[in-house]
XYZ file of C-alpha atoms in Angstrom:
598
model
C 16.777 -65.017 -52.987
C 15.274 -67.070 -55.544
C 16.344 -70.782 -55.034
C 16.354 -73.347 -57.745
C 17.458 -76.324 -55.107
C 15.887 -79.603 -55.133
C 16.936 -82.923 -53.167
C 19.725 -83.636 -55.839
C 21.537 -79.834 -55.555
C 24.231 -79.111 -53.124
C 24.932 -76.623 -51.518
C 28.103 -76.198 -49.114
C 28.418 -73.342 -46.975
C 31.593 -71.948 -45.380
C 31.601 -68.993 -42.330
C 34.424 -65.916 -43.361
C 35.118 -63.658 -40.281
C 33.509 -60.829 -38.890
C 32.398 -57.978 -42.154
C 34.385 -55.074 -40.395
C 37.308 -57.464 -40.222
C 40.615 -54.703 -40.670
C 43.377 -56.448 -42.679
C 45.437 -53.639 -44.279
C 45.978 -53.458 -47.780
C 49.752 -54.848 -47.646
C 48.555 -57.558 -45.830
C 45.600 -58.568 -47.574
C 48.092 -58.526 -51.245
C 50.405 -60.716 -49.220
C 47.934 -63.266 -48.947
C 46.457 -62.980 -52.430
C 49.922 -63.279 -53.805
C 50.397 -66.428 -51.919
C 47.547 -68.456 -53.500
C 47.785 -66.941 -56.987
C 51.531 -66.026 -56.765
C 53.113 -62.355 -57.188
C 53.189 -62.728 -61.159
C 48.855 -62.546 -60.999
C 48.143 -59.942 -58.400
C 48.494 -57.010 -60.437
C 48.736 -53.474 -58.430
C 50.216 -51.024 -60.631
C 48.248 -48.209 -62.740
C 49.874 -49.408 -66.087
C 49.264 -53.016 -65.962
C 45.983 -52.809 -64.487
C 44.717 -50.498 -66.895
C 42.746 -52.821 -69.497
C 41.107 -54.311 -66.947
C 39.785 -50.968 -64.626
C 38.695 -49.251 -67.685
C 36.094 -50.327 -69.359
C 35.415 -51.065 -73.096
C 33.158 -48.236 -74.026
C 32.888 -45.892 -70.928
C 33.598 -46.365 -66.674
C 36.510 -46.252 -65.443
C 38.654 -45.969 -61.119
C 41.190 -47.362 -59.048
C 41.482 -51.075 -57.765
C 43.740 -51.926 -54.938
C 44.242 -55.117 -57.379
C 43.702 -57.282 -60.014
C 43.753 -60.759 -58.852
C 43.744 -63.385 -61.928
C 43.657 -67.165 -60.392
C 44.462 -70.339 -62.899
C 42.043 -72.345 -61.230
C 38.091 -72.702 -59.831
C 39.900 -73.351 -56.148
C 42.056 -70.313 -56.483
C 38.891 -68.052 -57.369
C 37.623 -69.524 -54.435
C 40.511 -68.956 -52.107
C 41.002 -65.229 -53.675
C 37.002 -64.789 -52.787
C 37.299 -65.836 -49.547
C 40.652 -63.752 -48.490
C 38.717 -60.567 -50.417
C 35.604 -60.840 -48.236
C 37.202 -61.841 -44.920
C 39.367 -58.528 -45.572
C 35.880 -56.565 -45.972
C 36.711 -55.650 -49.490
C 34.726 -55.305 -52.498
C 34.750 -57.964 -54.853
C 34.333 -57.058 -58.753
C 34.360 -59.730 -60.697
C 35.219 -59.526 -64.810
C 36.185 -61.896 -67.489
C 36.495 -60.235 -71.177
C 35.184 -56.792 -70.307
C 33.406 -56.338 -73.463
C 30.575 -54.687 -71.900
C 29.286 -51.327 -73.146
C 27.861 -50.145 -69.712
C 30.909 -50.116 -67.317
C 29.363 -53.517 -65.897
C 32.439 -54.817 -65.005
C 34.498 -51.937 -63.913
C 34.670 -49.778 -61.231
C 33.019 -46.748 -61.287
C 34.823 -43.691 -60.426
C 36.697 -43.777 -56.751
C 33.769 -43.187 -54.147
C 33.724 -46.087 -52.818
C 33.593 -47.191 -48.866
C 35.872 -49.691 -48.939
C 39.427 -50.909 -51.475
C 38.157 -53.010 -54.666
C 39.433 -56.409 -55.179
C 38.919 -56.816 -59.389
C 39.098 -60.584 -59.881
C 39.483 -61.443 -63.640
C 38.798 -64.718 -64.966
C 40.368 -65.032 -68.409
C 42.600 -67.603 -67.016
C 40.101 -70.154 -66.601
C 38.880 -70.924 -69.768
C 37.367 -74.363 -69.973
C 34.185 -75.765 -71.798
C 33.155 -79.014 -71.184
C 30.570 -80.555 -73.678
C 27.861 -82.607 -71.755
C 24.988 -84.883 -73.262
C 26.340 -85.445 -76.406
C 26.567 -82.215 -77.784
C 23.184 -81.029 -76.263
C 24.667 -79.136 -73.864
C 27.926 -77.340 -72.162
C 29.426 -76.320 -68.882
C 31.339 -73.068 -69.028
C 34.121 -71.881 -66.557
C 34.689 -68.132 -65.769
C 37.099 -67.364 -68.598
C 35.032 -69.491 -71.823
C 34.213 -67.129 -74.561
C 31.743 -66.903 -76.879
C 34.661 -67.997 -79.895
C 36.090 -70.381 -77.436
C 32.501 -72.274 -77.129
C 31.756 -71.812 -81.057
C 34.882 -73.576 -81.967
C 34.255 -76.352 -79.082
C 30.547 -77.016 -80.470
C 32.278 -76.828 -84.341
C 32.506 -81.199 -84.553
C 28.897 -81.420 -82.764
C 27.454 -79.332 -85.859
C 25.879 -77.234 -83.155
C 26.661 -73.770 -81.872
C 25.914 -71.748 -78.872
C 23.167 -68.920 -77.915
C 24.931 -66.531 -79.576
C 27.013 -65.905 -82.751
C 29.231 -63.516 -84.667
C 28.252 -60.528 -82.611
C 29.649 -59.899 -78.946
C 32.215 -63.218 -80.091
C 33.299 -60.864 -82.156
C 35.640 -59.035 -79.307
C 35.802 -62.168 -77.243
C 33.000 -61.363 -75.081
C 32.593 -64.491 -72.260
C 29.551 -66.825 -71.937
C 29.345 -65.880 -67.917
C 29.405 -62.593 -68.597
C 26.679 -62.950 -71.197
C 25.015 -64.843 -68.311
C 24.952 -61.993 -65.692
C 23.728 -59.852 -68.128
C 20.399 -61.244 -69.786
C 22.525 -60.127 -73.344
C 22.352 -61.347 -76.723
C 19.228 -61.759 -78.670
C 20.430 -61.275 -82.361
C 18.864 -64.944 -83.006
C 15.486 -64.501 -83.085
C 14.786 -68.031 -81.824
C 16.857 -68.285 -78.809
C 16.178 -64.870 -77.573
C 18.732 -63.362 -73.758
C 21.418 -65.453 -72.472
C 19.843 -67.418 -69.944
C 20.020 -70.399 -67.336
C 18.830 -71.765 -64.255
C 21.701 -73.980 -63.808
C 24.982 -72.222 -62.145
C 27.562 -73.012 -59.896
C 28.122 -69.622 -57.552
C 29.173 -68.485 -54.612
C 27.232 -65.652 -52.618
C 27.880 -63.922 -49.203
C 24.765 -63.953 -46.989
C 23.418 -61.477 -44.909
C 25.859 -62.511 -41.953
C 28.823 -61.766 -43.823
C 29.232 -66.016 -44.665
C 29.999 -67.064 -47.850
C 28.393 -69.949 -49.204
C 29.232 -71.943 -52.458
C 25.628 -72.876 -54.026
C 25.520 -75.766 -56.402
C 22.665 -75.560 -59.045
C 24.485 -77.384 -62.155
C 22.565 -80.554 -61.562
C 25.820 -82.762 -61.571
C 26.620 -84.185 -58.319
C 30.594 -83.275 -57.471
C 31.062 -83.220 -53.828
C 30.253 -81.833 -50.770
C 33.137 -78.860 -49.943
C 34.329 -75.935 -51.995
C 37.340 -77.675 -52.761
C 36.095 -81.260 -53.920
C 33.568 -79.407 -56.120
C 35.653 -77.138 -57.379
C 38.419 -79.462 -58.355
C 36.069 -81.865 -59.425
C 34.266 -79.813 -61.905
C 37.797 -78.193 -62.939
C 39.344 -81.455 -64.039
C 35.925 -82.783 -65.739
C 35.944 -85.477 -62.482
C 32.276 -86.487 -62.867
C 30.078 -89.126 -65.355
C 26.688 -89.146 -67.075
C 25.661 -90.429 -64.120
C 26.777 -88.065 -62.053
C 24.563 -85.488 -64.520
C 20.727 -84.666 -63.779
C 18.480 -84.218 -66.366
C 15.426 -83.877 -64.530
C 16.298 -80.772 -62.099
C 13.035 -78.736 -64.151
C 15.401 -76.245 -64.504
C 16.148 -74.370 -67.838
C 19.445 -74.100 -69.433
C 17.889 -71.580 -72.496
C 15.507 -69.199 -72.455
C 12.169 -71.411 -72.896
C 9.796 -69.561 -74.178
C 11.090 -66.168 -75.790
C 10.317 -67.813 -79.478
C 6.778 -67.901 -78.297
C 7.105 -64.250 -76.966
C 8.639 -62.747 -80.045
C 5.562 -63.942 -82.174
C 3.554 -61.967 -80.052
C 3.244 -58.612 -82.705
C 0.723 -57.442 -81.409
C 1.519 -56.860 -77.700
C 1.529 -53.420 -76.325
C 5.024 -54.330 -74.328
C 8.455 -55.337 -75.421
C 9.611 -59.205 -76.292
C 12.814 -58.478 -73.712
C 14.804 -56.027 -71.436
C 17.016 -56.258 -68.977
C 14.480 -55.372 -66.146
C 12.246 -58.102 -66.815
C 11.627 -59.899 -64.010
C 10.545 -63.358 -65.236
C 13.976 -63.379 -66.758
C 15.970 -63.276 -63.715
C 17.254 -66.072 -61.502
C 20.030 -66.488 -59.925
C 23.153 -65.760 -61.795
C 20.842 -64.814 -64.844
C 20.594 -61.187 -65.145
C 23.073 -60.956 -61.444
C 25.309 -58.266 -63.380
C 28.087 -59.580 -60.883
C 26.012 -59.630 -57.513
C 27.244 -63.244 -57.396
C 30.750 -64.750 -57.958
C 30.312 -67.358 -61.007
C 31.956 -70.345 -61.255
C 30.243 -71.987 -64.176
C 26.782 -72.076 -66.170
C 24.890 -75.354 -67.969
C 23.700 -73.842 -71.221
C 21.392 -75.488 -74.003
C 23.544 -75.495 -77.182
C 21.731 -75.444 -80.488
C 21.934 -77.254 -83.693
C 23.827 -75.214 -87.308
C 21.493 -75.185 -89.802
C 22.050 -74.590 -93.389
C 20.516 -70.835 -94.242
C 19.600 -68.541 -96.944
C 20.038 -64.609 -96.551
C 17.767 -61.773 -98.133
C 19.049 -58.230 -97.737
C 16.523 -55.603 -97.981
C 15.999 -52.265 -98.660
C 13.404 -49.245 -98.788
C 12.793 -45.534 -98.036
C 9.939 -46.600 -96.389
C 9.777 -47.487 -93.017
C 6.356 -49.333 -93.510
C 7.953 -51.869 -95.837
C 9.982 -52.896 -92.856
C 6.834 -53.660 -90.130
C 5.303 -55.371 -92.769
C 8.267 -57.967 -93.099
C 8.956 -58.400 -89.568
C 4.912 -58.829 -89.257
C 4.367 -61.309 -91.707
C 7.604 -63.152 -91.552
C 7.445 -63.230 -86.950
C 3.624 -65.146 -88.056
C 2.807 -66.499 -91.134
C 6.797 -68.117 -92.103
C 6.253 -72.012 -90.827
C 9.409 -71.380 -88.866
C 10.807 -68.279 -87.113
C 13.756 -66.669 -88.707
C 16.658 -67.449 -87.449
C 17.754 -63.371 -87.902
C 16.468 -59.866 -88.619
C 18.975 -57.222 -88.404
C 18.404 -53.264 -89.263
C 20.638 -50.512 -90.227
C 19.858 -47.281 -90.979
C 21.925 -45.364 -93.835
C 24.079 -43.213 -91.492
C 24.655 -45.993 -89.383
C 26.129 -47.691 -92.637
C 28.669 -45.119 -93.476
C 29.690 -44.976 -90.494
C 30.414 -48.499 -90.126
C 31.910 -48.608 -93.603
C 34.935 -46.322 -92.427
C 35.183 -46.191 -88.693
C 34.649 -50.058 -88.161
C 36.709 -50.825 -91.273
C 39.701 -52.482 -89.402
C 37.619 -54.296 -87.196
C 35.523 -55.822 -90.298
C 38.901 -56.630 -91.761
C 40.780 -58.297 -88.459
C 37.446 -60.645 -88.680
C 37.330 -61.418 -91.804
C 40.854 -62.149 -92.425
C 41.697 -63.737 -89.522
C 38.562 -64.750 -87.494
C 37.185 -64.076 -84.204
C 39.933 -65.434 -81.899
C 42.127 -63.081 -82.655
C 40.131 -59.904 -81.586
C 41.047 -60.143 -77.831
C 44.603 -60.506 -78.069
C 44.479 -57.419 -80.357
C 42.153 -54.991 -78.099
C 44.795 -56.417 -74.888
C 47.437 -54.927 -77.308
C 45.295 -51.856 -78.078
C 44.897 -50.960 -74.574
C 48.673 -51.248 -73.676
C 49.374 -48.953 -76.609
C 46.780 -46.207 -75.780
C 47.537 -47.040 -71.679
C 51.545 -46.250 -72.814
C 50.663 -43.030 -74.625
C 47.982 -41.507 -72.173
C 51.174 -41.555 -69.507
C 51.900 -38.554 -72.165
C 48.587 -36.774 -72.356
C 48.275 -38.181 -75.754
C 44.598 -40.193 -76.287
C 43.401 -42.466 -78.625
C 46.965 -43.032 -80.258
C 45.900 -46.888 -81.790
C 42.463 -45.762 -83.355
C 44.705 -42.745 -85.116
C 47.147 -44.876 -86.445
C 43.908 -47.948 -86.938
C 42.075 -45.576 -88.823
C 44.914 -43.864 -91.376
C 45.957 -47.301 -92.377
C 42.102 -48.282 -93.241
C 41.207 -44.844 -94.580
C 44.093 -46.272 -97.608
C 42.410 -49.226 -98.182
C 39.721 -50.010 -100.886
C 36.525 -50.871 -100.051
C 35.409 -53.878 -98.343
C 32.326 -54.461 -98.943
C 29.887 -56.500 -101.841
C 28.824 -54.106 -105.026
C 25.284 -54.955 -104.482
C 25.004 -53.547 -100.568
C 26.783 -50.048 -102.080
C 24.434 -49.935 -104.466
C 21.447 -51.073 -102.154
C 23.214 -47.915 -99.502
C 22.871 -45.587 -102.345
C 19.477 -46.569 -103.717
C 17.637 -46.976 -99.552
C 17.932 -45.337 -96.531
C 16.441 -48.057 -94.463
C 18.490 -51.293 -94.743
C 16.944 -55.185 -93.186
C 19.203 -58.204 -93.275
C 17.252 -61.617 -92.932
C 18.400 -65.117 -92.537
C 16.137 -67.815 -92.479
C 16.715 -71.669 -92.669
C 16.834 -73.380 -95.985
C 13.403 -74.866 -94.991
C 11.654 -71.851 -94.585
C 13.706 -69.747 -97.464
C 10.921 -70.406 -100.281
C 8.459 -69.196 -98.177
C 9.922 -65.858 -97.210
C 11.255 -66.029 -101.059
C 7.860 -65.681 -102.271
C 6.266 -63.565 -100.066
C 9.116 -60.767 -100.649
C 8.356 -61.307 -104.496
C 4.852 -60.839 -104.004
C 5.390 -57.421 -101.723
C 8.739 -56.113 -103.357
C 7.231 -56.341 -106.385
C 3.790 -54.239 -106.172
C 6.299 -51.730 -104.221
C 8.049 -48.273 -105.777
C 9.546 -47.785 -101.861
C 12.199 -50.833 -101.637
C 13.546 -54.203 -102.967
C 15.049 -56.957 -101.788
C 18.430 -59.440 -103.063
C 19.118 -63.091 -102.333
C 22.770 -62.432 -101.154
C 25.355 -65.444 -102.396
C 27.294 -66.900 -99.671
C 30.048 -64.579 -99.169
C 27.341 -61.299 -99.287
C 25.477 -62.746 -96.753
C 28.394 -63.577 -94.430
C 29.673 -59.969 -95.021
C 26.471 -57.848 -94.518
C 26.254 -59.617 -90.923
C 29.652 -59.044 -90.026
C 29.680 -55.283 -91.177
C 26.309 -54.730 -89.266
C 27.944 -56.262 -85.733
C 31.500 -53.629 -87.181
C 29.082 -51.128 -86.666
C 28.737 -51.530 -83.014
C 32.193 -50.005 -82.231
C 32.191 -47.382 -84.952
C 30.556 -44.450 -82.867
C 34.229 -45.208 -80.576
C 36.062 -45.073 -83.487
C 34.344 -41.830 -84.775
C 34.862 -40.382 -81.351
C 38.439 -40.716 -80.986
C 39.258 -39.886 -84.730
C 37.388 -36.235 -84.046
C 38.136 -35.323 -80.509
C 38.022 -31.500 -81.271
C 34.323 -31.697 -82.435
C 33.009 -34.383 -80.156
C 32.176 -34.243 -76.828
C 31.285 -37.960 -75.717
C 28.968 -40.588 -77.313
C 25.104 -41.418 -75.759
C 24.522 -44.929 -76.435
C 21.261 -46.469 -76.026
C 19.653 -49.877 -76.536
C 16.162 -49.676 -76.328
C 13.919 -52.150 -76.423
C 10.194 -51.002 -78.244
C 6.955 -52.682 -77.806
C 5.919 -55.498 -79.999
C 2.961 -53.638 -81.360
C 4.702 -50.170 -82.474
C 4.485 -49.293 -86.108
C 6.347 -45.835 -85.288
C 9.775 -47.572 -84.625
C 11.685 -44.444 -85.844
C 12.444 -41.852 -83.744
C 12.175 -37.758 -84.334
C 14.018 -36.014 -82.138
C 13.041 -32.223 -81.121
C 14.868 -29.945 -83.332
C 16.709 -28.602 -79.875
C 18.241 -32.034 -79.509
C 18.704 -32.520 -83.051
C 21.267 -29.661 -83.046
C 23.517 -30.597 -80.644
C 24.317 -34.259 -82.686
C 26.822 -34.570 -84.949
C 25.728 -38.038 -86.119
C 23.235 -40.884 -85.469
C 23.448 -44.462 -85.569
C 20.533 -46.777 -85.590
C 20.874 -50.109 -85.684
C 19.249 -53.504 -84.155
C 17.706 -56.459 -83.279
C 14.748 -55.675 -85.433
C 12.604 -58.740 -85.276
C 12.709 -58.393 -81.298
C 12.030 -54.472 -82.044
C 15.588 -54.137 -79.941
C 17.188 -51.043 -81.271
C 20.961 -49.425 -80.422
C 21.255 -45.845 -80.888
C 23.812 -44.240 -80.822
C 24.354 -40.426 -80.649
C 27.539 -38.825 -81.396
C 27.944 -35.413 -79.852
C 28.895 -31.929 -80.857
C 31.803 -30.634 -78.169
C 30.083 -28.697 -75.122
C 26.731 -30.625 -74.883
C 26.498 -32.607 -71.510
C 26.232 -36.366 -72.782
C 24.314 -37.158 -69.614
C 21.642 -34.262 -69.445
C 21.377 -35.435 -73.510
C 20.677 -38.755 -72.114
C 18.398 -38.167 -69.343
C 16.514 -36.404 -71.823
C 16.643 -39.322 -74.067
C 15.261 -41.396 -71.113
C 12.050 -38.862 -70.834
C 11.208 -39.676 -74.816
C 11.695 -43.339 -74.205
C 9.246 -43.197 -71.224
C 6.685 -41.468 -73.354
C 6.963 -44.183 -75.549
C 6.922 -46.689 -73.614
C 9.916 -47.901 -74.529
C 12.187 -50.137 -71.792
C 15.709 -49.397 -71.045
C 18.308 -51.252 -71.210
C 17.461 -53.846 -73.892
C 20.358 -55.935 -73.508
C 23.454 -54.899 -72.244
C 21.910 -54.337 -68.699
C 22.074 -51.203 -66.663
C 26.040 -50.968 -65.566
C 26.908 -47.729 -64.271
C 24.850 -45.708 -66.780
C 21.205 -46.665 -66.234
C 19.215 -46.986 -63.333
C 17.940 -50.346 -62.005
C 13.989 -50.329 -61.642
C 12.988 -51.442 -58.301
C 12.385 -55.098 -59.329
C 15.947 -55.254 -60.983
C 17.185 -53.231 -57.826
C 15.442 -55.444 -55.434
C 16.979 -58.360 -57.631
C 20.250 -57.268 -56.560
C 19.956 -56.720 -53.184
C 18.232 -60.083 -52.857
C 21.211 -61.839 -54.089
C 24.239 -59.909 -52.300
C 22.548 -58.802 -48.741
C 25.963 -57.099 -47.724
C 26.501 -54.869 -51.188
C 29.726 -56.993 -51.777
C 29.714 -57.816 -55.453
C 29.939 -55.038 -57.669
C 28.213 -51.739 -55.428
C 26.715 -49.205 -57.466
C 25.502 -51.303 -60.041
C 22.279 -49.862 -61.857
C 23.041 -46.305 -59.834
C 22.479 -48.417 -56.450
C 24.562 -47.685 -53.442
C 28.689 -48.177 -53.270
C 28.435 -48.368 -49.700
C 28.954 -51.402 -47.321
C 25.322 -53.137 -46.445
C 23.682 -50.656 -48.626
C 23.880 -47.591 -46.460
C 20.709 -45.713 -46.230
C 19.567 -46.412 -49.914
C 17.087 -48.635 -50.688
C 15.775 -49.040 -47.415
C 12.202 -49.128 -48.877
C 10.333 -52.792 -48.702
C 9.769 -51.950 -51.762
C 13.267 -52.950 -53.208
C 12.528 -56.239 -51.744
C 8.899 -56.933 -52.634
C 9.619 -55.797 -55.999
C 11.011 -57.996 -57.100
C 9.436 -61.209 -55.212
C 5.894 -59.525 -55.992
C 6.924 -60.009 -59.761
């Protein structure tokens, strides 16, 4: 494992019993009820539900969901899961669109233990507004509103806080990246616990704030904000942000990509883990608002597009702050099936969007007991289908006019700049043009391209007799390719209904989505996706890490293994093995070395 100790980190270790331990299952939910009480051990299909299945795809059994109300009680759950010899899957929002955070199907070695950490929400705002300290439960909203008074914000904005995805989570997962200055979630300062290759489990702390020296001192400590500036170290040469991705994404000329999941010099510790460790909390950088200026463009030329991200990625006297691309399908699309989601938002905000997917899944959880699927997006998407349109005159006409579609938002310092140079381009151009959008267009063409993410679900479940599944994809490109859209062989392109690109396109991070005619295996459509993307040289996942759809490389793999010796946390992950000590895969040095070599 990759340690980020120095003389002012603690680090407290505790012994749990024997790994082939037997407790049996009643036994082991008699003790978890006792430190979380019967209300928060959840065992039955219904109520467990939302949190076994994921949001876009995985899905199996749990012998419970645990949810403690307190960094101790994770603790105490943790340690009566792994003295049992159960897996431990740990989840907070379970947002992701990989199965991260879920089980995965039912062949597994041992009972799972799903501990969900919604109930410990806190953020804790450190050096003046410079930085934070999230619990297990903070979202992304959660932290936006806390940072509000500071006139800062966190990594990420308006897209995953849009269904209430969680900061840890974000964490584990190297995701985000839709500001082109901050690049993946990422830190080198975490508070975790991790069970060791003799079955102990050890509670590592790498915040740099001195809060004890047992679980429960540092623990309570850190729950109840129990510690000073003094008690704070700001000279651990640790990062709390990604440092140098703005330097990376300049780079448009490289023959690899800015980011992906598998990168090794982005993973430490409980960055990029993907739940081989049990979080408690994170120290993240936190960044100041700035007031911006957004251009929308458009073009039937893809051309017009490399040349913008080229000259404004170099020649701008400040990065942009975002680039995002959507393709004309991927528009329409939006427009309708992500309708009510645009709507919720924009009415009522982000906060609101959890409480109303909880509600969604007890609804469609109630009517599957009846065979009957997909109940709330039929009812969701009559209701919109009613309504008149939602969005600014100018992007309909720009949707009509361009196939291609680029939103940019730059600081006001930098807006003349990129104001001038889009002049100067747009106007010697007969392929596209650009608009300065007013306040409310710009706030509306970002929000209806993050609507777009759940559309292809939408679409899905609105036209289960002609689609099979969905193939998502987010691919990352390399820095230097001009040929950024894809062609398909004909074969392929005959067995889509629909696709949806759409992206990070300053980073050259792209999500595609395929929607698929009924009868087509989705995964021999995606492993054949995977064989185009390696010709390409394209890397896989971009962002929202490997789950239980791609497969690790060995340096991610070896990453993993690293970090949870025993295959406690979260088996399977990346298409590794479920079984207990990793059974016979991985073997190889190589799933060691790989990742240390890197």
């Amino acid at each position: 494992m990759v340690s980020g100790s120095n003389s002012s980190i603690v680090s407290s270790k505790q012994p749990i019993g024997g790994v082939t331990q037997t407790v049996s299952a009643d036994s082991l939910l008699a003790q978890l009820r006792r430190v979380v009480g019967q209300a928060h051990v959840l065992t039955d299909e219904q109520s467990t539900r939302r949190f076994r299945k994921g949001h876009r795809t995985g899905e199996g059994a749990v012998l419970a969901v645990v949810q403690p109300a307190s960094l101790w009680e994770q603790w105490q759950v943790l340690q009566t899961a792994v003295a049992a010899d159960r897996i431990v899957i740990m989840q907070a929002a379970n947002t992701g669109l990989t199965g991260g955070s879920t089980p995965d199907g039912n062949q597994y070695d041992r009972d799972i233990v799903l501990i969900s950490t919604l109930r410990i929400p806190g953020v804790q705002v450190i050096n003046e507004g410079a930085q934070v300290v999230c619990l297990p439960g903070a979202t992304l909203d959660r932290l936006e509103q806390t940072l509000a008074p500071f006139n800062r914000e966190p990594h990420s904005v308006i897209g995953s806080s849009c269904i209430g995805a969680s900061v840890l989570g974000g964490i584990c997962n190297n995701s985000g990246g839709a500001l082109v200055r901050r690049g993946p979630a990422y830190t080198q300062l975490a508070l975790y616990a991790q069970v060791r290759a003799d079955g102990s489990l050890e509670l590592v702390n790498h915040l740099g704030i001195d809060l004890g020296g047992t679980p429960e001192e540092i623990l309570t400590r850190l729950q109840n904000g129990q510690y000073t500036a003094a008690d704070i170290h700001n000279d651990t040469g640790l990062a709390a942000s990604d440092p140098r991705y703005s330097e990376d994404v300049r780079q448009v000329d490289a023959d690899t990509p800015a980011r992906f999941n598998a990168d090794p010099s982005r993973l430490f510790e409980a960055s990029g883990s993907a739940g081989k460790l049990c979080l408690f909390a994170v120290r993240l950088d936190t960044f100041p608002k700035e007031p911006s200026t957004v251009f929308y463009i458009g073009s039937n030329d893809p051309n017009d597009l490399t040349q913008v991200r080229r000259h404004m990625l170099t020649q701008l006297p400040r990065l942009p702050i975002a680039g995002e691309y959507i393709h004309r399908t991927a528009y329409d699309i939006g427009e309708k099936y992500g309708k009510d989601t645009f709507l919720l938002i924009d009415r009522f905000g982000t906060a609101k969007v959890p409480k109303a997917f909880a509600m969604k899944s007890r609804v469609d959880g109630f009517f599957e007991r009846f065979g009957l699927r997909g109940v709330s997006d039929k009812v969701a998407q009559a209701v919109t289908d009613r309504l008149p349109s939602h969005l600014p005159a100018r992007m309909t006409q720009w949707r009509d006019r361009f196939e291609h579609h680029l939103l940019v938002r730059v600081s006001n310092d930098t807006a003349d700049a990129a104001r001038d140079f889009l002049n100067a381009y747009f106007g010697a151009s007969d392929s596209g043009a650009y608009f300065e959008c007013d306040a409310e267009e710009g706030r509306k063409a970002f929000l209806h391209r993050f609507a777009i993410a759940g559309a292809a679900i939408r679409y899905r479940e609105a036209h289960q007799k002609e689609v099979q599944d969905i193939v998502a994809l987010d691919v990352a490109l390399r820095r230097n390719d001009r040929d950024w859209v894809e062609q398909l062989p004909a074969e392929m392109e005959g067995e889509i209904i629909h696709k949806l690109y759409y992206g990070h396109f300053f980073c050259h991070v792209f999500h595609q989505d395929y929607i698929v005619k009924k009868g087509v295996d989705p995964i021999d459509m995606e492993h054949r996706m995977w064989a185009l993307l390696d010709a390409r040289r394209a890397e896989y996942p971009a962002e929202h890490n490997v789950g239980h759809l791609y497969v690790a490389k060995p340096a991610l793999a070896g990453f993993y293994r690293a970090l949870d010796p025993t295959n406690t946390f979260n088996p399977g992950i990346g298409h590794t093995s479920k079984a207990r000590g990793w059974g016979e895969c991985c073997d190889s040095p190589q799933w060691g070395d790989a990742y240390r070599e890197e």
